[in-house]
């Protein structure tokens, strides 16, 4: 998943977005190591972005090395159906919904966080799900609730037990369940 | 936020959903302490749910004390516009999108996680954002990126410095930024 993008919408000079974009800047190496490009977007103009980036860098102590798209005419957010249904800016104009999307090499959204302006995201969770998505794209596995890298993963239901024996020579463990269905099979990668 | 609901869509007898619903059962006290009701939904029928709940409980070691709605006729998912645009079940029928929504006392969605079937959610992150939402609903504050309970919070831009002095007698710290705008003000609750 070389071309995975992490897209974030935000508003310039707003407190939570400033901490989020600063924290993303601090995690830039984590994303680069995972072949992930970062991209921001807001409906502020480029001059505003230049000024705001100085604030983000002063707050976080990290350079903003990723682009932040300026969409003051709301062209992109309308084209991509990213307009927030409720929120408006102080002039009553539409704003993008505060989403963080992870986009795959096929240009489709794989996973989204829709958090309100009150709630800054957790970059460790973003990195965690990125690891999960990349592992699921490479092997026929999925990651259970509360999974962390290194923990056992579950084998996809599309893989038969016979195929699983070939695909996972390290072995796998089928959880015995009251239904006697064998859909919960763990392995370690 | 007494009436906050945590709604989860899933499919019976699928591995990641089983681990998620089991983990939610294990966190039932965490949600109850925060006045949050849990609610599951899938398009499987009630008989299927009864069988599946036995699997969830056997896997997690916790009783499933929250309801799981059966919507085999797809009435609710169509009414609530929750139909997954891409996924179908093995019979080619529509399925609900795999969303976890946090719903406020006003019955509106406050926050959503849209994770694919490959990626189980992180219940610690769900509890973290619930704390953030409840704090933001009670005080005029928001939580910065990577915030954990106990960390400083930011004061909402709608609060003037004069109001902030009254509302937060414990004091607050304004971050000096290159823009000389004073929108980044931290306090501890």
mmCIF file with all atom_site columns, C-alpha atoms in Angstrom, chain A residues 7-174:
data_model
loop_
_atom_site.group_PDB
_atom_site.id
_atom_site.type_symbol
_atom_site.label_atom_id
_atom_site.label_alt_id
_atom_site.label_comp_id
_atom_site.label_asym_id
_atom_site.label_entity_id
_atom_site.label_seq_id
_atom_site.pdbx_PDB_ins_code
_atom_site.Cartn_x
_atom_site.Cartn_y
_atom_site.Cartn_z
_atom_site.occupancy
_atom_site.B_iso_or_equiv
_atom_site.pdbx_formal_charge
_atom_site.auth_seq_id
_atom_site.auth_comp_id
_atom_site.auth_asym_id
_atom_site.auth_atom_id
_atom_site.pdbx_PDB_model_num
ATOM 1   C CA . UNK A 1 7   ? -6.367  13.204  4.337  1.00 0.00 ? 7   UNK A CA 1
ATOM 2   C CA . UNK A 1 8   ? -7.456  15.653  6.972  1.00 0.00 ? 8   UNK A CA 1
ATOM 3   C CA . UNK A 1 9   ? -9.879  18.579  6.747  1.00 0.00 ? 9   UNK A CA 1
ATOM 4   C CA . UNK A 1 10  ? -9.521  21.478  9.101  1.00 0.00 ? 10  UNK A CA 1
ATOM 5   C CA . UNK A 1 11  ? -9.979  25.199  9.733  1.00 0.00 ? 11  UNK A CA 1
ATOM 6   C CA . UNK A 1 12  ? -7.071  27.632  9.989  1.00 0.00 ? 12  UNK A CA 1
ATOM 7   C CA . UNK A 1 13  ? -6.395  29.291  13.364 1.00 0.00 ? 13  UNK A CA 1
ATOM 8   C CA . UNK A 1 14  ? -8.697  26.962  15.289 1.00 0.00 ? 14  UNK A CA 1
ATOM 9   C CA . UNK A 1 15  ? -7.227  25.374  18.412 1.00 0.00 ? 15  UNK A CA 1
ATOM 10  C CA . UNK A 1 16  ? -7.869  21.658  17.959 1.00 0.00 ? 16  UNK A CA 1
ATOM 11  C CA . UNK A 1 17  ? -6.900  21.650  14.254 1.00 0.00 ? 17  UNK A CA 1
ATOM 12  C CA . UNK A 1 18  ? -3.638  23.402  15.126 1.00 0.00 ? 18  UNK A CA 1
ATOM 13  C CA . UNK A 1 19  ? -2.774  20.672  17.636 1.00 0.00 ? 19  UNK A CA 1
ATOM 14  C CA . UNK A 1 20  ? -3.818  17.958  15.155 1.00 0.00 ? 20  UNK A CA 1
ATOM 15  C CA . UNK A 1 21  ? -1.774  19.297  12.236 1.00 0.00 ? 21  UNK A CA 1
ATOM 16  C CA . UNK A 1 22  ? 1.176   19.861  14.571 1.00 0.00 ? 22  UNK A CA 1
ATOM 17  C CA . UNK A 1 23  ? 0.914   16.305  15.878 1.00 0.00 ? 23  UNK A CA 1
ATOM 18  C CA . UNK A 1 24  ? 0.662   14.949  12.325 1.00 0.00 ? 24  UNK A CA 1
ATOM 19  C CA . UNK A 1 25  ? 3.856   16.905  11.512 1.00 0.00 ? 25  UNK A CA 1
ATOM 20  C CA . UNK A 1 26  ? 5.510   15.269  14.547 1.00 0.00 ? 26  UNK A CA 1
ATOM 21  C CA . UNK A 1 27  ? 4.451   11.833  13.240 1.00 0.00 ? 27  UNK A CA 1
ATOM 22  C CA . UNK A 1 28  ? 5.633   12.505  9.653  1.00 0.00 ? 28  UNK A CA 1
ATOM 23  C CA . UNK A 1 29  ? 8.347   9.825   9.863  1.00 0.00 ? 29  UNK A CA 1
ATOM 24  C CA . UNK A 1 30  ? 5.834   7.243   11.117 1.00 0.00 ? 30  UNK A CA 1
ATOM 25  C CA . UNK A 1 31  ? 3.670   7.879   8.059  1.00 0.00 ? 31  UNK A CA 1
ATOM 26  C CA . UNK A 1 32  ? 6.631   7.998   5.634  1.00 0.00 ? 32  UNK A CA 1
ATOM 27  C CA . UNK A 1 33  ? 7.906   4.638   6.932  1.00 0.00 ? 33  UNK A CA 1
ATOM 28  C CA . UNK A 1 34  ? 4.491   3.213   6.053  1.00 0.00 ? 34  UNK A CA 1
ATOM 29  C CA . UNK A 1 35  ? 4.522   4.653   2.510  1.00 0.00 ? 35  UNK A CA 1
ATOM 30  C CA . UNK A 1 36  ? 1.741   7.076   3.385  1.00 0.00 ? 36  UNK A CA 1
ATOM 31  C CA . UNK A 1 37  ? 1.448   10.570  1.957  1.00 0.00 ? 37  UNK A CA 1
ATOM 32  C CA . UNK A 1 38  ? -0.180  13.266  4.059  1.00 0.00 ? 38  UNK A CA 1
ATOM 33  C CA . UNK A 1 39  ? -2.567  15.857  2.705  1.00 0.00 ? 39  UNK A CA 1
ATOM 34  C CA . UNK A 1 40  ? -4.538  18.563  4.471  1.00 0.00 ? 40  UNK A CA 1
ATOM 35  C CA . UNK A 1 41  ? -7.475  20.587  3.207  1.00 0.00 ? 41  UNK A CA 1
ATOM 36  C CA . UNK A 1 42  ? -9.425  23.586  4.433  1.00 0.00 ? 42  UNK A CA 1
ATOM 37  C CA . UNK A 1 43  ? -11.554 26.301  2.878  1.00 0.00 ? 43  UNK A CA 1
ATOM 38  C CA . UNK A 1 44  ? -9.152  29.049  3.937  1.00 0.00 ? 44  UNK A CA 1
ATOM 39  C CA . UNK A 1 45  ? -6.979  30.701  1.286  1.00 0.00 ? 45  UNK A CA 1
ATOM 40  C CA . UNK A 1 46  ? -3.286  30.181  0.625  1.00 0.00 ? 46  UNK A CA 1
ATOM 41  C CA . UNK A 1 47  ? -2.174  33.363  2.409  1.00 0.00 ? 47  UNK A CA 1
ATOM 42  C CA . UNK A 1 48  ? -4.042  32.192  5.491  1.00 0.00 ? 48  UNK A CA 1
ATOM 43  C CA . UNK A 1 49  ? -2.374  28.766  5.234  1.00 0.00 ? 49  UNK A CA 1
ATOM 44  C CA . UNK A 1 50  ? 1.114   30.349  5.061  1.00 0.00 ? 50  UNK A CA 1
ATOM 45  C CA . UNK A 1 51  ? 0.445   32.289  8.257  1.00 0.00 ? 51  UNK A CA 1
ATOM 46  C CA . UNK A 1 52  ? -1.220  29.368  9.992  1.00 0.00 ? 52  UNK A CA 1
ATOM 47  C CA . UNK A 1 53  ? 1.609   26.939  9.160  1.00 0.00 ? 53  UNK A CA 1
ATOM 48  C CA . UNK A 1 54  ? 3.965   29.228  11.130 1.00 0.00 ? 54  UNK A CA 1
ATOM 49  C CA . UNK A 1 55  ? 1.670   28.827  14.140 1.00 0.00 ? 55  UNK A CA 1
ATOM 50  C CA . UNK A 1 56  ? 1.494   25.034  13.721 1.00 0.00 ? 56  UNK A CA 1
ATOM 51  C CA . UNK A 1 57  ? 5.282   24.795  13.509 1.00 0.00 ? 57  UNK A CA 1
ATOM 52  C CA . UNK A 1 58  ? 5.803   27.113  16.506 1.00 0.00 ? 58  UNK A CA 1
ATOM 53  C CA . UNK A 1 59  ? 3.338   25.071  18.585 1.00 0.00 ? 59  UNK A CA 1
ATOM 54  C CA . UNK A 1 60  ? 4.585   21.619  17.630 1.00 0.00 ? 60  UNK A CA 1
ATOM 55  C CA . UNK A 1 61  ? 8.285   22.241  17.070 1.00 0.00 ? 61  UNK A CA 1
ATOM 56  C CA . UNK A 1 62  ? 8.059   20.279  13.806 1.00 0.00 ? 62  UNK A CA 1
ATOM 57  C CA . UNK A 1 63  ? 8.136   21.477  10.180 1.00 0.00 ? 63  UNK A CA 1
ATOM 58  C CA . UNK A 1 64  ? 4.916   20.989  8.212  1.00 0.00 ? 64  UNK A CA 1
ATOM 59  C CA . UNK A 1 65  ? 6.307   18.997  5.291  1.00 0.00 ? 65  UNK A CA 1
ATOM 60  C CA . UNK A 1 66  ? 2.948   17.964  3.809  1.00 0.00 ? 66  UNK A CA 1
ATOM 61  C CA . UNK A 1 67  ? 0.692   20.081  1.568  1.00 0.00 ? 67  UNK A CA 1
ATOM 62  C CA . UNK A 1 68  ? -2.452  21.775  2.879  1.00 0.00 ? 68  UNK A CA 1
ATOM 63  C CA . UNK A 1 69  ? -4.904  22.439  0.036  1.00 0.00 ? 69  UNK A CA 1
ATOM 64  C CA . UNK A 1 70  ? -6.693  25.808  -0.015 1.00 0.00 ? 70  UNK A CA 1
ATOM 65  C CA . UNK A 1 71  ? -10.281 25.479  -1.236 1.00 0.00 ? 71  UNK A CA 1
ATOM 66  C CA . UNK A 1 72  ? -11.738 28.963  -0.590 1.00 0.00 ? 72  UNK A CA 1
ATOM 67  C CA . UNK A 1 73  ? -14.276 28.596  -3.423 1.00 0.00 ? 73  UNK A CA 1
ATOM 68  C CA . UNK A 1 74  ? -15.529 25.291  -1.927 1.00 0.00 ? 74  UNK A CA 1
ATOM 69  C CA . UNK A 1 75  ? -14.990 23.563  -5.289 1.00 0.00 ? 75  UNK A CA 1
ATOM 70  C CA . UNK A 1 76  ? -13.218 20.489  -3.972 1.00 0.00 ? 76  UNK A CA 1
ATOM 71  C CA . UNK A 1 77  ? -15.443 19.926  -0.946 1.00 0.00 ? 77  UNK A CA 1
ATOM 72  C CA . UNK A 1 78  ? -18.539 20.067  -3.161 1.00 0.00 ? 78  UNK A CA 1
ATOM 73  C CA . UNK A 1 79  ? -17.019 17.779  -5.815 1.00 0.00 ? 79  UNK A CA 1
ATOM 74  C CA . UNK A 1 80  ? -16.002 15.220  -3.209 1.00 0.00 ? 80  UNK A CA 1
ATOM 75  C CA . UNK A 1 81  ? -19.231 15.554  -1.183 1.00 0.00 ? 81  UNK A CA 1
ATOM 76  C CA . UNK A 1 82  ? -17.273 16.614  1.881  1.00 0.00 ? 82  UNK A CA 1
ATOM 77  C CA . UNK A 1 83  ? -19.481 19.529  2.958  1.00 0.00 ? 83  UNK A CA 1
ATOM 78  C CA . UNK A 1 84  ? -20.380 19.479  6.635  1.00 0.00 ? 84  UNK A CA 1
ATOM 79  C CA . UNK A 1 85  ? -24.218 19.209  6.820  1.00 0.00 ? 85  UNK A CA 1
ATOM 80  C CA . UNK A 1 86  ? -24.454 21.376  9.982  1.00 0.00 ? 86  UNK A CA 1
ATOM 81  C CA . UNK A 1 87  ? -21.368 23.529  10.534 1.00 0.00 ? 87  UNK A CA 1
ATOM 82  C CA . UNK A 1 88  ? -20.814 26.949  8.999  1.00 0.00 ? 88  UNK A CA 1
ATOM 83  C CA . UNK A 1 89  ? -17.896 29.362  9.389  1.00 0.00 ? 89  UNK A CA 1
ATOM 84  C CA . UNK A 1 90  ? -18.221 32.807  11.039 1.00 0.00 ? 90  UNK A CA 1
ATOM 85  C CA . UNK A 1 91  ? -19.338 34.285  7.690  1.00 0.00 ? 91  UNK A CA 1
ATOM 86  C CA . UNK A 1 92  ? -22.018 31.609  7.281  1.00 0.00 ? 92  UNK A CA 1
ATOM 87  C CA . UNK A 1 93  ? -20.112 29.766  4.533  1.00 0.00 ? 93  UNK A CA 1
ATOM 88  C CA . UNK A 1 94  ? -19.989 25.999  4.275  1.00 0.00 ? 94  UNK A CA 1
ATOM 89  C CA . UNK A 1 95  ? -16.993 24.192  5.726  1.00 0.00 ? 95  UNK A CA 1
ATOM 90  C CA . UNK A 1 96  ? -15.645 20.706  5.115  1.00 0.00 ? 96  UNK A CA 1
ATOM 91  C CA . UNK A 1 97  ? -16.706 17.996  7.546  1.00 0.00 ? 97  UNK A CA 1
ATOM 92  C CA . UNK A 1 98  ? -13.933 17.331  10.027 1.00 0.00 ? 98  UNK A CA 1
ATOM 93  C CA . UNK A 1 99  ? -12.959 13.967  8.639  1.00 0.00 ? 99  UNK A CA 1
ATOM 94  C CA . UNK A 1 100 ? -9.674  12.129  8.556  1.00 0.00 ? 100 UNK A CA 1
ATOM 95  C CA . UNK A 1 101 ? -9.779  9.692   5.660  1.00 0.00 ? 101 UNK A CA 1
ATOM 96  C CA . UNK A 1 102 ? -7.278  6.978   4.823  1.00 0.00 ? 102 UNK A CA 1
ATOM 97  C CA . UNK A 1 103 ? -7.242  6.543   1.037  1.00 0.00 ? 103 UNK A CA 1
ATOM 98  C CA . UNK A 1 104 ? -5.906  3.417   -0.658 1.00 0.00 ? 104 UNK A CA 1
ATOM 99  C CA . UNK A 1 105 ? -3.719  3.078   -3.768 1.00 0.00 ? 105 UNK A CA 1
ATOM 100 C CA . UNK A 1 106 ? -7.009  2.540   -5.675 1.00 0.00 ? 106 UNK A CA 1
ATOM 101 C CA . UNK A 1 107 ? -8.035  6.111   -4.661 1.00 0.00 ? 107 UNK A CA 1
ATOM 102 C CA . UNK A 1 108 ? -10.907 4.810   -2.556 1.00 0.00 ? 108 UNK A CA 1
ATOM 103 C CA . UNK A 1 109 ? -11.513 5.670   1.086  1.00 0.00 ? 109 UNK A CA 1
ATOM 104 C CA . UNK A 1 110 ? -10.575 2.714   3.279  1.00 0.00 ? 110 UNK A CA 1
ATOM 105 C CA . UNK A 1 111 ? -11.287 4.107   6.741  1.00 0.00 ? 111 UNK A CA 1
ATOM 106 C CA . UNK A 1 112 ? -12.572 7.376   8.199  1.00 0.00 ? 112 UNK A CA 1
ATOM 107 C CA . UNK A 1 113 ? -12.593 9.136   11.526 1.00 0.00 ? 113 UNK A CA 1
ATOM 108 C CA . UNK A 1 114 ? -15.454 11.649  11.815 1.00 0.00 ? 114 UNK A CA 1
ATOM 109 C CA . UNK A 1 115 ? -14.679 13.587  14.980 1.00 0.00 ? 115 UNK A CA 1
ATOM 110 C CA . UNK A 1 116 ? -16.280 16.909  15.919 1.00 0.00 ? 116 UNK A CA 1
ATOM 111 C CA . UNK A 1 117 ? -14.265 20.114  16.481 1.00 0.00 ? 117 UNK A CA 1
ATOM 112 C CA . UNK A 1 118 ? -14.223 19.338  20.216 1.00 0.00 ? 118 UNK A CA 1
ATOM 113 C CA . UNK A 1 119 ? -12.192 16.179  19.911 1.00 0.00 ? 119 UNK A CA 1
ATOM 114 C CA . UNK A 1 120 ? -8.646  16.001  18.613 1.00 0.00 ? 120 UNK A CA 1
ATOM 115 C CA . UNK A 1 121 ? -7.656  12.737  17.037 1.00 0.00 ? 121 UNK A CA 1
ATOM 116 C CA . UNK A 1 122 ? -5.247  10.199  18.469 1.00 0.00 ? 122 UNK A CA 1
ATOM 117 C CA . UNK A 1 123 ? -2.327  9.739   16.057 1.00 0.00 ? 123 UNK A CA 1
ATOM 118 C CA . UNK A 1 124 ? -1.345  6.471   17.708 1.00 0.00 ? 124 UNK A CA 1
ATOM 119 C CA . UNK A 1 125 ? -4.764  5.139   16.719 1.00 0.00 ? 125 UNK A CA 1
ATOM 120 C CA . UNK A 1 126 ? -4.261  6.432   13.165 1.00 0.00 ? 126 UNK A CA 1
ATOM 121 C CA . UNK A 1 127 ? -0.910  4.624   12.930 1.00 0.00 ? 127 UNK A CA 1
ATOM 122 C CA . UNK A 1 128 ? -2.477  1.481   14.455 1.00 0.00 ? 128 UNK A CA 1
ATOM 123 C CA . UNK A 1 129 ? -5.265  1.289   11.852 1.00 0.00 ? 129 UNK A CA 1
ATOM 124 C CA . UNK A 1 130 ? -2.773  2.035   9.070  1.00 0.00 ? 130 UNK A CA 1
ATOM 125 C CA . UNK A 1 131 ? -0.754  -1.017  10.159 1.00 0.00 ? 131 UNK A CA 1
ATOM 126 C CA . UNK A 1 132 ? -3.968  -3.050  10.193 1.00 0.00 ? 132 UNK A CA 1
ATOM 127 C CA . UNK A 1 133 ? -5.046  -1.900  6.711  1.00 0.00 ? 133 UNK A CA 1
ATOM 128 C CA . UNK A 1 134 ? -1.612  -2.595  5.237  1.00 0.00 ? 134 UNK A CA 1
ATOM 129 C CA . UNK A 1 135 ? -1.447  -6.044  6.829  1.00 0.00 ? 135 UNK A CA 1
ATOM 130 C CA . UNK A 1 136 ? -4.982  -6.878  5.592  1.00 0.00 ? 136 UNK A CA 1
ATOM 131 C CA . UNK A 1 137 ? -4.052  -5.716  2.063  1.00 0.00 ? 137 UNK A CA 1
ATOM 132 C CA . UNK A 1 138 ? -0.948  -7.934  2.033  1.00 0.00 ? 138 UNK A CA 1
ATOM 133 C CA . UNK A 1 139 ? -2.252  -11.097 3.716  1.00 0.00 ? 139 UNK A CA 1
ATOM 134 C CA . UNK A 1 140 ? -5.779  -12.476 3.974  1.00 0.00 ? 140 UNK A CA 1
ATOM 135 C CA . UNK A 1 141 ? -6.118  -11.465 7.590  1.00 0.00 ? 141 UNK A CA 1
ATOM 136 C CA . UNK A 1 142 ? -7.932  -8.927  9.739  1.00 0.00 ? 142 UNK A CA 1
ATOM 137 C CA . UNK A 1 143 ? -7.105  -7.449  13.119 1.00 0.00 ? 143 UNK A CA 1
ATOM 138 C CA . UNK A 1 144 ? -9.372  -8.035  16.132 1.00 0.00 ? 144 UNK A CA 1
ATOM 139 C CA . UNK A 1 145 ? -10.679 -5.378  18.523 1.00 0.00 ? 145 UNK A CA 1
ATOM 140 C CA . UNK A 1 146 ? -7.916  -3.668  20.554 1.00 0.00 ? 146 UNK A CA 1
ATOM 141 C CA . UNK A 1 147 ? -5.222  -5.235  18.338 1.00 0.00 ? 147 UNK A CA 1
ATOM 142 C CA . UNK A 1 148 ? -1.726  -3.805  18.493 1.00 0.00 ? 148 UNK A CA 1
ATOM 143 C CA . UNK A 1 149 ? 1.133   -4.589  16.063 1.00 0.00 ? 149 UNK A CA 1
ATOM 144 C CA . UNK A 1 150 ? 2.638   -7.939  17.038 1.00 0.00 ? 150 UNK A CA 1
ATOM 145 C CA . UNK A 1 151 ? -0.627  -9.311  18.486 1.00 0.00 ? 151 UNK A CA 1
ATOM 146 C CA . UNK A 1 152 ? -2.293  -12.326 16.787 1.00 0.00 ? 152 UNK A CA 1
ATOM 147 C CA . UNK A 1 153 ? -4.507  -11.590 13.785 1.00 0.00 ? 153 UNK A CA 1
ATOM 148 C CA . UNK A 1 154 ? -7.625  -13.385 12.528 1.00 0.00 ? 154 UNK A CA 1
ATOM 149 C CA . UNK A 1 155 ? -7.715  -15.252 9.217  1.00 0.00 ? 155 UNK A CA 1
ATOM 150 C CA . UNK A 1 156 ? -10.255 -13.995 6.694  1.00 0.00 ? 156 UNK A CA 1
ATOM 151 C CA . UNK A 1 157 ? -13.447 -16.121 6.321  1.00 0.00 ? 157 UNK A CA 1
ATOM 152 C CA . UNK A 1 158 ? -12.704 -16.285 2.558  1.00 0.00 ? 158 UNK A CA 1
ATOM 153 C CA . UNK A 1 159 ? -9.740  -18.582 3.317  1.00 0.00 ? 159 UNK A CA 1
ATOM 154 C CA . UNK A 1 160 ? -10.621 -22.278 3.791  1.00 0.00 ? 160 UNK A CA 1
ATOM 155 C CA . UNK A 1 161 ? -8.863  -24.298 6.472  1.00 0.00 ? 161 UNK A CA 1
ATOM 156 C CA . UNK A 1 162 ? -6.949  -26.141 3.715  1.00 0.00 ? 162 UNK A CA 1
ATOM 157 C CA . UNK A 1 163 ? -5.769  -22.863 2.187  1.00 0.00 ? 163 UNK A CA 1
ATOM 158 C CA . UNK A 1 164 ? -4.918  -21.519 5.635  1.00 0.00 ? 164 UNK A CA 1
ATOM 159 C CA . UNK A 1 165 ? -2.552  -24.428 6.245  1.00 0.00 ? 165 UNK A CA 1
ATOM 160 C CA . UNK A 1 166 ? -0.632  -23.475 3.099  1.00 0.00 ? 166 UNK A CA 1
ATOM 161 C CA . UNK A 1 167 ? -0.786  -19.720 3.574  1.00 0.00 ? 167 UNK A CA 1
ATOM 162 C CA . UNK A 1 168 ? 0.176   -19.751 7.233  1.00 0.00 ? 168 UNK A CA 1
ATOM 163 C CA . UNK A 1 169 ? 2.839   -22.474 7.674  1.00 0.00 ? 169 UNK A CA 1
ATOM 164 C CA . UNK A 1 170 ? 3.489   -21.079 11.162 1.00 0.00 ? 170 UNK A CA 1
ATOM 165 C CA . UNK A 1 171 ? 0.089   -22.580 12.053 1.00 0.00 ? 171 UNK A CA 1
ATOM 166 C CA . UNK A 1 172 ? -3.167  -21.118 13.312 1.00 0.00 ? 172 UNK A CA 1
ATOM 167 C CA . UNK A 1 173 ? -5.499  -21.712 16.221 1.00 0.00 ? 173 UNK A CA 1
ATOM 168 C CA . UNK A 1 174 ? -9.252  -22.126 15.747 1.00 0.00 ? 174 UNK A CA 1
#
